[in-house]
Short mmCIF file of C-alpha atoms in Angstrom, two decimals:
data_model
loop_
_atom_site.label_atom_id
_atom_site.label_comp_id
_atom_site.label_asym_id
_atom_site.label_seq_id
_atom_site.Cartn_x
_atom_site.Cartn_y
_atom_site.Cartn_z
CA MET A 51 0.00 0.00 0.00
CA VAL A 52 1.39 3.41 -0.98
CA PRO A 53 0.33 6.32 1.29
CA ARG A 54 -1.95 8.87 -0.37
CA PRO A 55 -0.14 12.14 -1.15
CA ASP A 56 -2.71 14.08 0.86
CA ALA A 57 -2.67 11.69 3.83
CA PRO A 58 -1.67 13.17 7.23
CA PRO A 59 1.78 11.93 8.30
CA ASN A 60 0.43 9.67 11.07
CA THR A 61 -2.53 7.88 9.46
CA ALA A 62 -2.97 4.12 9.58
CA GLU A 63 -1.86 3.92 5.94
CA VAL A 64 1.44 5.68 6.64
CA LYS A 65 2.04 3.53 9.70
CA LEU A 66 1.28 0.41 7.70
CA ALA A 67 3.81 1.45 5.06
CA ARG A 68 6.46 1.18 7.78
CA ILE A 69 5.29 -2.36 8.51
CA ARG A 70 5.34 -3.28 4.83
CA ALA A 71 8.89 -2.01 4.57
CA ILE A 72 9.86 -4.79 6.94
CA THR A 73 7.96 -7.67 5.41
CA ASP A 74 8.65 -6.87 1.77
CA ALA A 75 12.40 -6.47 2.25
CA ALA A 76 13.01 -8.84 5.13
CA LEU A 77 11.08 -11.95 4.20
CA ALA A 78 13.57 -12.67 1.44
CA HIS A 79 16.61 -12.36 3.72
CA MET A 80 15.50 -13.34 7.23
CA GLY A 81 14.05 -16.38 8.94
CA VAL A 82 10.33 -16.20 9.65
CA ASP A 83 10.92 -16.09 13.41
CA ASP A 84 13.12 -13.02 12.96
CA VAL A 85 10.51 -11.37 10.74
CA LEU A 86 7.84 -11.85 13.41
CA ASP A 87 10.15 -10.32 16.00
CA GLU A 88 10.79 -7.33 13.75
CA LEU A 89 7.07 -6.91 13.06
CA LEU A 90 6.20 -6.96 16.75
CA ASP A 91 8.96 -4.46 17.54
CA ARG A 92 7.65 -2.09 14.87
CA VAL A 93 4.00 -2.48 15.92
CA ARG A 94 4.90 -1.81 19.53
CA GLU A 95 6.93 1.24 18.56
CA ILE A 96 4.25 2.76 16.31
CA LEU A 97 1.42 2.25 18.82
CA GLU A 98 3.65 3.21 21.76
CA ALA A 99 2.63 -0.04 23.42
CA ASP A 100 4.52 -1.90 26.10
CA THR A 101 3.79 -5.41 24.81
CA ALA A 102 2.98 -7.12 21.54
CA VAL A 103 2.16 -10.81 21.22
CA VAL A 104 1.28 -13.34 18.51
CA LEU A 105 -0.63 -16.46 19.53
CA LEU A 106 -1.28 -19.16 16.92
CA LEU A 107 -3.93 -21.87 16.85
CA ASP A 108 -2.72 -25.37 17.66
CA HIS A 109 -3.58 -28.40 15.50
CA SER A 110 -6.79 -29.05 17.39
CA GLY A 111 -8.06 -25.54 16.61
CA ARG A 112 -9.20 -25.27 20.23
CA GLN A 113 -6.26 -23.49 21.85
CA LEU A 114 -4.01 -20.51 21.13
CA VAL A 115 -0.30 -20.94 21.79
CA ALA A 116 2.04 -17.99 22.44
CA THR A 117 4.50 -18.03 19.53
CA ALA A 118 6.23 -14.62 19.47
CA ALA A 119 6.25 -11.78 22.01
CA LYS A 120 7.91 -8.45 22.74
CA GLY A 121 7.82 -6.86 26.17
CA ILE A 122 6.29 -10.02 27.63
CA GLU A 123 8.61 -12.70 26.28
CA GLU A 124 7.77 -15.00 29.18
CA GLU A 125 4.50 -15.81 27.41
CA VAL A 126 6.54 -17.75 24.85
CA TYR A 127 9.07 -19.13 27.35
CA GLN A 128 6.28 -20.50 29.54
CA ALA A 129 4.32 -21.87 26.54
CA VAL A 130 1.15 -19.99 27.45
CA ARG A 131 -2.02 -21.58 26.06
CA VAL A 132 -5.42 -19.88 25.92
CA PRO A 133 -8.64 -21.76 25.07
CA VAL A 134 -10.57 -20.30 22.13
CA GLY A 135 -13.59 -18.46 23.50
CA LYS A 136 -12.01 -17.92 26.94
CA GLY A 137 -10.36 -14.78 28.25
CA PHE A 138 -9.08 -11.90 26.15
CA ALA A 139 -7.19 -13.60 23.28
CA GLY A 140 -9.70 -16.45 23.22
CA SER A 141 -12.54 -13.95 22.71
CA VAL A 142 -10.71 -12.28 19.82
CA ALA A 143 -10.28 -15.69 18.14
CA ALA A 144 -13.88 -16.78 18.74
CA ARG A 145 -15.42 -13.50 17.57
CA ARG A 146 -12.92 -12.87 14.74
CA GLU A 147 -13.10 -9.17 15.36
CA PRO A 148 -11.12 -6.59 17.36
CA VAL A 149 -11.55 -6.60 21.12
CA ILE A 150 -10.57 -3.69 23.38
CA ILE A 151 -10.14 -3.94 27.14
CA SER A 152 -9.82 -0.55 28.78
CA ASP A 153 -9.05 -1.88 32.26
CA VAL A 154 -7.57 -5.35 32.67
CA ARG A 155 -8.51 -5.41 36.36
CA THR A 156 -12.22 -5.55 35.55
CA ALA A 157 -12.00 -7.98 32.60
CA ASP A 158 -12.22 -11.73 32.22
CA ILE A 159 -8.53 -12.63 31.96
CA VAL A 160 -7.34 -16.26 31.93
CA ASN A 161 -3.64 -15.54 31.37
CA PRO A 162 -2.17 -14.39 34.72
CA LEU A 163 0.95 -13.00 33.00
CA LEU A 164 -1.10 -10.07 31.69
CA MET A 165 -1.91 -9.10 35.27
CA ASP A 166 1.60 -9.86 36.55
CA LYS A 167 3.08 -7.58 33.88
CA GLY A 168 0.94 -4.72 35.17
CA LEU A 169 -0.91 -4.19 31.89
CA HIS A 170 -3.86 -1.82 32.03
CA SER A 171 -5.28 -1.66 28.48
CA LEU A 172 -5.34 -4.24 25.69
CA LEU A 173 -6.22 -4.30 22.00
CA GLY A 174 -6.40 -7.57 20.07
CA VAL A 175 -7.24 -8.47 16.46
CA PRO A 176 -7.59 -11.85 14.70
CA LEU A 177 -4.95 -13.18 12.33
CA VAL A 178 -6.75 -14.41 9.22
CA SER A 179 -5.29 -15.63 5.92
CA GLY A 180 -7.41 -16.86 3.04
CA GLY A 181 -10.46 -16.86 5.27
CA VAL A 182 -8.75 -19.22 7.74
CA LEU A 183 -8.16 -18.16 11.35
CA LEU A 184 -4.49 -18.55 12.24
CA GLY A 185 -4.38 -16.86 15.63
CA VAL A 186 -4.42 -13.51 17.42
CA LEU A 187 -2.23 -10.40 17.54
CA HIS A 188 -2.58 -8.20 20.60
CA VAL A 189 -0.83 -5.21 22.15
CA GLY A 190 -0.98 -3.83 25.67
CA THR A 191 -0.04 -0.74 27.69
CA THR A 192 0.81 -0.44 31.37
CA ARG A 193 -0.84 2.98 31.40
CA ALA A 194 -4.53 3.62 30.94
CA HIS A 195 -5.06 4.09 27.23
CA ARG A 196 -8.16 4.52 25.06
CA PHE A 197 -7.39 2.91 21.71
CA THR A 198 -8.70 4.98 18.81
CA GLY A 199 -10.45 3.77 15.68
CA GLU A 200 -7.33 4.62 13.71
CA GLU A 201 -5.18 2.47 16.00
CA VAL A 202 -7.62 -0.40 15.67
CA GLU A 203 -7.54 -0.06 11.88
CA PHE A 204 -3.75 0.05 11.87
CA LEU A 205 -3.48 -3.11 13.97
CA ARG A 206 -5.95 -4.88 11.69
CA MET A 207 -3.89 -3.98 8.63
CA ALA A 208 -0.68 -4.92 10.40
CA ALA A 209 -2.29 -8.26 11.32
CA ASP A 210 -2.59 -9.03 7.60
CA ARG A 211 1.18 -8.75 7.28
CA VAL A 212 1.75 -10.74 10.45
CA ALA A 213 -0.63 -13.44 9.14
CA LEU A 214 1.53 -13.83 6.02
CA ALA A 215 4.61 -14.34 8.17
CA ALA A 216 2.69 -16.65 10.53
CA ARG A 217 1.48 -18.81 7.67
CA SER A 218 5.05 -19.09 6.37
CA LEU A 219 6.21 -20.01 9.88
CA LEU A 220 3.54 -22.71 10.25
CA SER A 221 4.28 -24.15 6.83
CA GLU A 222 8.04 -24.10 7.34
CA THR A 223 7.82 -25.62 10.84
CA GLU A 224 5.39 -28.35 9.80
CA GLN A 225 7.35 -29.31 6.71
CA THR A 226 10.62 -29.51 8.65
CA ALA A 227 9.07 -31.52 11.47
CA ALA A 228 7.25 -33.85 9.09
CA ARG A 229 10.34 -34.54 7.00
CA GLU A 230 12.47 -35.24 10.09
CA LEU A 231 9.79 -37.53 11.51
CA GLN A 232 9.44 -39.32 8.20
CA ARG A 233 13.19 -39.82 7.83
CA SER A 234 13.47 -41.16 11.38
CA LEU A 235 10.82 -43.82 10.72
CA VAL A 236 12.21 -45.18 7.46
CA PRO A 237 14.64 -48.06 8.23
CA ALA A 238 18.22 -46.81 8.37
CA ALA A 239 19.39 -50.22 7.14
CA LEU A 240 17.59 -53.29 5.84
CA PRO A 241 17.97 -56.62 7.71
CA GLU A 242 20.65 -59.00 6.45
CA LEU A 243 19.31 -62.54 6.01
CA ASP A 244 20.84 -65.61 4.43
CA GLY A 245 19.37 -66.31 1.02
CA VAL A 246 17.59 -62.93 0.78
CA GLU A 247 18.66 -59.73 -1.00
CA MET A 248 16.89 -56.38 -0.47
CA ALA A 249 17.07 -52.79 -1.63
CA ALA A 250 14.79 -49.79 -1.15
CA ARG A 251 14.19 -46.23 -2.30
CA TYR A 252 12.28 -43.40 -0.69
CA SER A 253 11.74 -40.05 -2.45
CA PRO A 254 9.68 -37.26 -0.83
CA GLY A 255 7.16 -35.56 -3.07
CA ARG A 256 7.32 -31.96 -4.22
CA ALA A 257 3.83 -30.91 -3.11
CA SER A 258 3.98 -31.71 0.60
CA VAL A 259 5.26 -34.33 3.00
CA GLY A 260 2.88 -37.27 2.99
CA GLY A 261 2.32 -40.38 5.06
CA ASP A 262 4.06 -42.98 2.89
CA TRP A 263 6.26 -45.49 4.69
CA TYR A 264 7.86 -48.89 4.38
CA ASP A 265 9.22 -51.17 7.06
CA VAL A 266 11.21 -54.40 7.13
CA PHE A 267 11.93 -56.34 10.31
CA SER A 268 12.92 -59.79 11.54
CA LEU A 269 10.36 -61.68 13.63
CA PRO A 270 11.16 -63.98 16.59
CA SER A 271 10.25 -66.96 14.38
CA GLY A 272 13.06 -66.08 11.98
CA GLU A 273 10.53 -64.90 9.39
CA LEU A 274 10.67 -61.52 7.70
CA GLY A 275 7.98 -58.87 8.10
CA ILE A 276 7.45 -56.41 5.24
CA VAL A 277 5.15 -53.38 5.40
CA MET A 278 4.20 -50.84 2.76
CA GLY A 279 1.70 -48.12 3.70
CA ASP A 280 0.26 -44.76 2.75
CA VAL A 281 -1.70 -42.54 5.15
CA ALA A 282 -4.34 -40.32 3.53
CA GLY A 283 -3.45 -36.62 3.63
CA HIS A 284 -0.25 -34.63 3.75
CA GLY A 285 1.78 -32.60 6.17
CA LEU A 286 2.80 -33.12 9.77
CA GLN A 287 -0.48 -34.71 10.85
CA ALA A 288 -0.19 -37.44 8.20
CA ALA A 289 3.42 -38.10 9.22
CA VAL A 290 2.44 -38.32 12.91
CA ILE A 291 -0.37 -40.80 12.15
CA MET A 292 2.04 -42.79 10.00
CA GLY A 293 4.47 -43.04 12.91
CA ARG A 294 1.75 -44.25 15.26
CA MET A 295 0.58 -46.86 12.74
CA ARG A 296 4.10 -48.13 12.22
CA SER A 297 4.63 -48.62 15.95
CA ALA A 298 1.24 -50.27 16.44
CA LEU A 299 1.73 -52.66 13.52
CA ARG A 300 5.13 -53.73 14.84
CA SER A 301 3.54 -54.53 18.20
CA TYR A 302 0.74 -56.58 16.66
CA ALA A 303 3.27 -58.41 14.45
CA LEU A 304 4.72 -59.93 17.64
CA GLU A 305 1.30 -61.23 18.73
CA THR A 306 0.20 -63.22 15.67
CA ASP A 307 1.69 -64.75 12.53
CA ASP A 308 -1.44 -64.01 10.46
CA PRO A 309 -1.06 -60.78 8.42
CA ALA A 310 -4.86 -60.39 8.17
CA GLU A 311 -5.18 -60.49 11.96
CA VAL A 312 -2.40 -57.90 12.30
CA LEU A 313 -4.23 -55.53 9.95
CA HIS A 314 -7.54 -56.17 11.76
CA LYS A 315 -5.98 -55.19 15.09
CA LEU A 316 -4.35 -52.16 13.50
CA ASP A 317 -7.70 -51.09 12.03
CA ARG A 318 -9.46 -51.47 15.38
CA LYS A 319 -6.76 -49.44 17.14
CA MET A 320 -6.82 -46.64 14.56
CA GLN A 321 -10.61 -46.33 14.50
CA HIS A 322 -10.71 -46.05 18.29
CA PHE A 323 -7.76 -43.72 18.88
CA GLU A 324 -7.49 -41.91 15.51
CA PRO A 325 -11.10 -41.57 14.29
CA GLY A 326 -11.24 -40.20 10.77
CA ALA A 327 -7.72 -41.33 9.84
CA MET A 328 -7.50 -43.55 6.76
CA ALA A 329 -4.62 -45.44 5.19
CA THR A 330 -3.75 -48.22 2.79
CA VAL A 331 -1.41 -50.86 4.25
CA GLN A 332 0.09 -54.08 2.95
CA TYR A 333 1.70 -56.54 5.36
CA ALA A 334 3.62 -59.64 4.31
CA ILE A 335 5.31 -62.36 6.38
CA CYS A 336 8.00 -64.16 4.40
CA ASP A 337 9.57 -67.54 5.20
CA PRO A 338 13.22 -67.32 6.35
CA GLY A 339 14.49 -68.39 2.93
CA LEU A 340 11.79 -66.42 1.08
CA GLU A 341 10.23 -69.60 -0.34
CA ARG A 342 6.77 -68.10 0.17
CA ALA A 343 5.04 -65.02 1.52
CA ARG A 344 1.74 -64.67 3.36
CA VAL A 345 0.25 -61.31 2.38
CA SER A 346 -2.78 -59.27 3.47
CA SER A 347 -3.80 -55.94 1.98
CA ALA A 348 -5.89 -53.07 3.32
CA GLY A 349 -6.64 -51.28 0.06
CA HIS A 350 -2.99 -51.09 -1.00
CA LEU A 351 -1.71 -51.67 -4.52
CA PRO A 352 -0.51 -55.28 -4.98
CA PRO A 353 3.19 -56.09 -5.30
CA VAL A 354 4.62 -57.29 -8.59
CA LEU A 355 6.54 -60.56 -8.94
CA ALA A 356 9.35 -61.25 -11.38
CA ARG A 357 10.08 -64.99 -11.88
CA PRO A 358 13.12 -66.15 -13.86
CA GLY A 359 12.21 -66.86 -17.44
CA GLU A 360 8.70 -65.42 -17.13
CA PRO A 361 7.09 -61.98 -17.64
CA THR A 362 6.78 -59.81 -14.53
CA VAL A 363 3.18 -59.74 -13.29
CA SER A 364 1.05 -57.88 -10.78
CA LEU A 365 -0.20 -60.08 -7.94
CA GLU A 366 -3.59 -58.40 -7.94
CA PRO A 367 -5.52 -61.58 -8.82
CA GLN A 368 -3.95 -63.52 -5.93
CA ILE A 369 -4.13 -60.79 -3.26
CA PRO A 370 -7.59 -59.27 -2.61
CA SER A 371 -7.36 -55.53 -2.13
CA GLY A 372 -9.44 -55.37 1.05
CA LEU A 373 -10.86 -52.25 2.69
CA VAL A 374 -8.58 -49.40 3.69
CA ILE A 375 -7.71 -48.91 7.35
CA GLY A 376 -10.38 -46.69 8.88
CA ALA A 377 -13.34 -47.81 6.73
CA ASP A 378 -15.11 -50.71 8.47
CA VAL A 379 -13.54 -52.77 11.24
CA THR A 380 -16.27 -55.45 11.04
CA VAL A 381 -15.31 -56.66 7.54
CA LYS A 382 -13.19 -59.83 7.55
CA ARG A 383 -9.67 -59.55 6.12
CA HIS A 384 -7.88 -62.24 4.13
CA THR A 385 -4.37 -63.62 3.93
CA SER A 386 -3.02 -64.97 0.62
CA THR A 387 0.01 -67.22 0.18
CA ILE A 388 2.41 -66.46 -2.68
CA GLU A 389 5.03 -69.00 -3.82
CA ILE A 390 8.39 -67.43 -4.62
CA PRO A 391 10.66 -69.64 -6.76
CA PRO A 392 14.49 -69.44 -6.54
CA GLY A 393 15.84 -66.26 -8.10
CA ALA A 394 12.44 -64.51 -8.12
CA LEU A 395 12.03 -60.90 -7.00
CA MET A 396 9.00 -59.27 -5.35
CA CYS A 397 8.53 -55.50 -5.58
CA PHE A 398 6.42 -53.47 -3.11
CA TYR A 399 5.60 -49.79 -3.72
CA THR A 400 3.28 -46.86 -2.96
CA ASP A 401 0.92 -45.21 -5.44
CA GLY A 402 3.19 -42.20 -5.97
CA LEU A 403 5.37 -44.44 -8.13
CA VAL A 404 2.65 -45.44 -10.61
CA GLU A 405 -0.04 -42.74 -10.47
CA ARG A 406 0.06 -39.95 -13.08
CA ARG A 407 -2.52 -37.25 -13.68
CA HIS A 408 -3.08 -37.98 -17.36
CA ALA A 409 -2.71 -41.77 -17.34
CA SER A 410 -4.53 -44.67 -15.73
CA ILE A 411 -3.00 -46.47 -12.77
CA ASP A 412 -3.09 -49.68 -14.83
CA ASP A 413 -0.72 -48.02 -17.29
CA GLY A 414 1.59 -47.17 -14.40
CA ILE A 415 1.58 -50.74 -13.11
CA ARG A 416 2.33 -52.03 -16.62
CA ARG A 417 5.31 -49.66 -16.83
CA LEU A 418 6.46 -50.93 -13.44
CA CYS A 419 6.22 -54.55 -14.60
CA ASP A 420 8.24 -53.67 -17.70
CA ALA A 421 11.01 -52.23 -15.50
CA VAL A 422 11.18 -55.03 -12.90
CA ARG A 423 13.41 -58.05 -13.59
CA PRO A 424 14.55 -61.00 -11.43
CA ASP A 425 17.89 -59.26 -10.93
CA ARG A 426 19.88 -57.78 -8.06
CA PRO A 427 17.51 -55.59 -5.98
CA GLU A 428 19.81 -52.56 -6.17
CA ALA A 429 19.85 -52.74 -9.94
CA VAL A 430 16.08 -53.24 -10.03
CA CYS A 431 15.42 -50.20 -7.81
CA ALA A 432 17.70 -48.09 -9.98
CA ALA A 433 15.95 -49.27 -13.14
CA VAL A 434 12.46 -48.67 -11.73
CA MET A 435 13.26 -45.17 -10.50
CA ALA A 436 14.86 -44.30 -13.84
CA ALA A 437 11.89 -45.61 -15.82
CA LEU A 438 9.02 -44.27 -13.70
CA VAL A 439 10.53 -41.16 -12.07
CA GLY A 440 13.40 -40.14 -14.32
CA ARG A 441 14.33 -36.47 -14.04
CA GLU A 442 10.95 -35.37 -12.71
CA GLN A 443 10.30 -34.78 -9.03
CA MET A 444 7.03 -36.45 -8.18
CA GLN A 445 4.14 -34.54 -6.62
CA ASP A 446 3.55 -37.41 -4.18
CA ASP A 447 5.98 -39.44 -2.08
CA VAL A 448 7.47 -42.56 -3.62
CA ALA A 449 8.41 -45.65 -1.61
CA LEU A 450 9.87 -48.74 -3.28
CA LEU A 451 11.15 -52.04 -1.85
CA ALA A 452 12.61 -54.93 -3.84
CA VAL A 453 13.13 -58.35 -2.19
CA ARG A 454 14.80 -61.25 -4.00
CA ARG A 455 15.14 -64.92 -3.16
CA ALA A 456 18.61 -66.27 -3.88
CA SER A 457 18.97 -68.66 -6.78
CA ALA A 458 19.17 -72.36 -5.98
#
């Protein structure tokens, strides 16, 4: 916004121009946390306020969390939380309009730090971006102060700039946390078993971190457990749910040697503790020498099998798809047994590998079958990624696992 030539030197527009000078120049050169600090410093200076605070909604959308503060930094250090609809900041969030408190001593205040700091007057406005409530921006003075309409308008316009920085902060924080969580849950190394060769690839998508994962582990029986899954959704929440599912499935894998029963228990657990979450999961238990695999699927794409001297095929006819996790816990799940001859290779994957916007998923699976051979798993993974990914970063995550039985 450019100030009008005839505007008085202290109007909201002129003040806002000073705020814009920060965000426009600084966002390209500073971290988002630093930009928020600069914004709060400038807001406090322009309004001659003693405190300025940004509180952001948590994932539940029911509480505000102190994220940045000037003049009352202890709000952030002490991780102050305010329920939406309660107290001063909670009222601003619930009403989505400015709230003025002329005398803190006579108001409904749930955050004791506001009283401890000796604040007398408060002005708060909602932080909204794209019609979505992100949080609250408020300022306070230790002296009695009657906030004017111009000051309210300035803080509302400044809140638009703060909301941009806040959205960047939320996105940056969630993406970083989700990627770190995802990396920590992908096996650092695959198990080493006599007569079995394995290789894997994991490539995060360009659009957003998703809930794709794979897992390989040895069972007390000496058998090999293989998991390939994909949680619906993207971002930190999908990654968190993925982590919980991985841990739960590992626990159930120690209780029964029936893959269908493992997926049934996983489904029951998710529907009780994570209502609304949905995922496709495939779980296989392989004999120690990989002579055969018992496989159950919860809506996941079937693996492909490459036998020496034969065309590579999808195992869709042999492995019923089953319902996704989170759909209906009362439906019975099935376990299928797949014979794996010497030298054969089985390939597990997530849909990001074979789905394309302008092609059918059957075309993608055919391309995958064309690329998979009963060869060394490392070479197979390299060939598959070259043929189906190439030089293009996928929109969705891609997980790929190749397991080969040694030749006789």
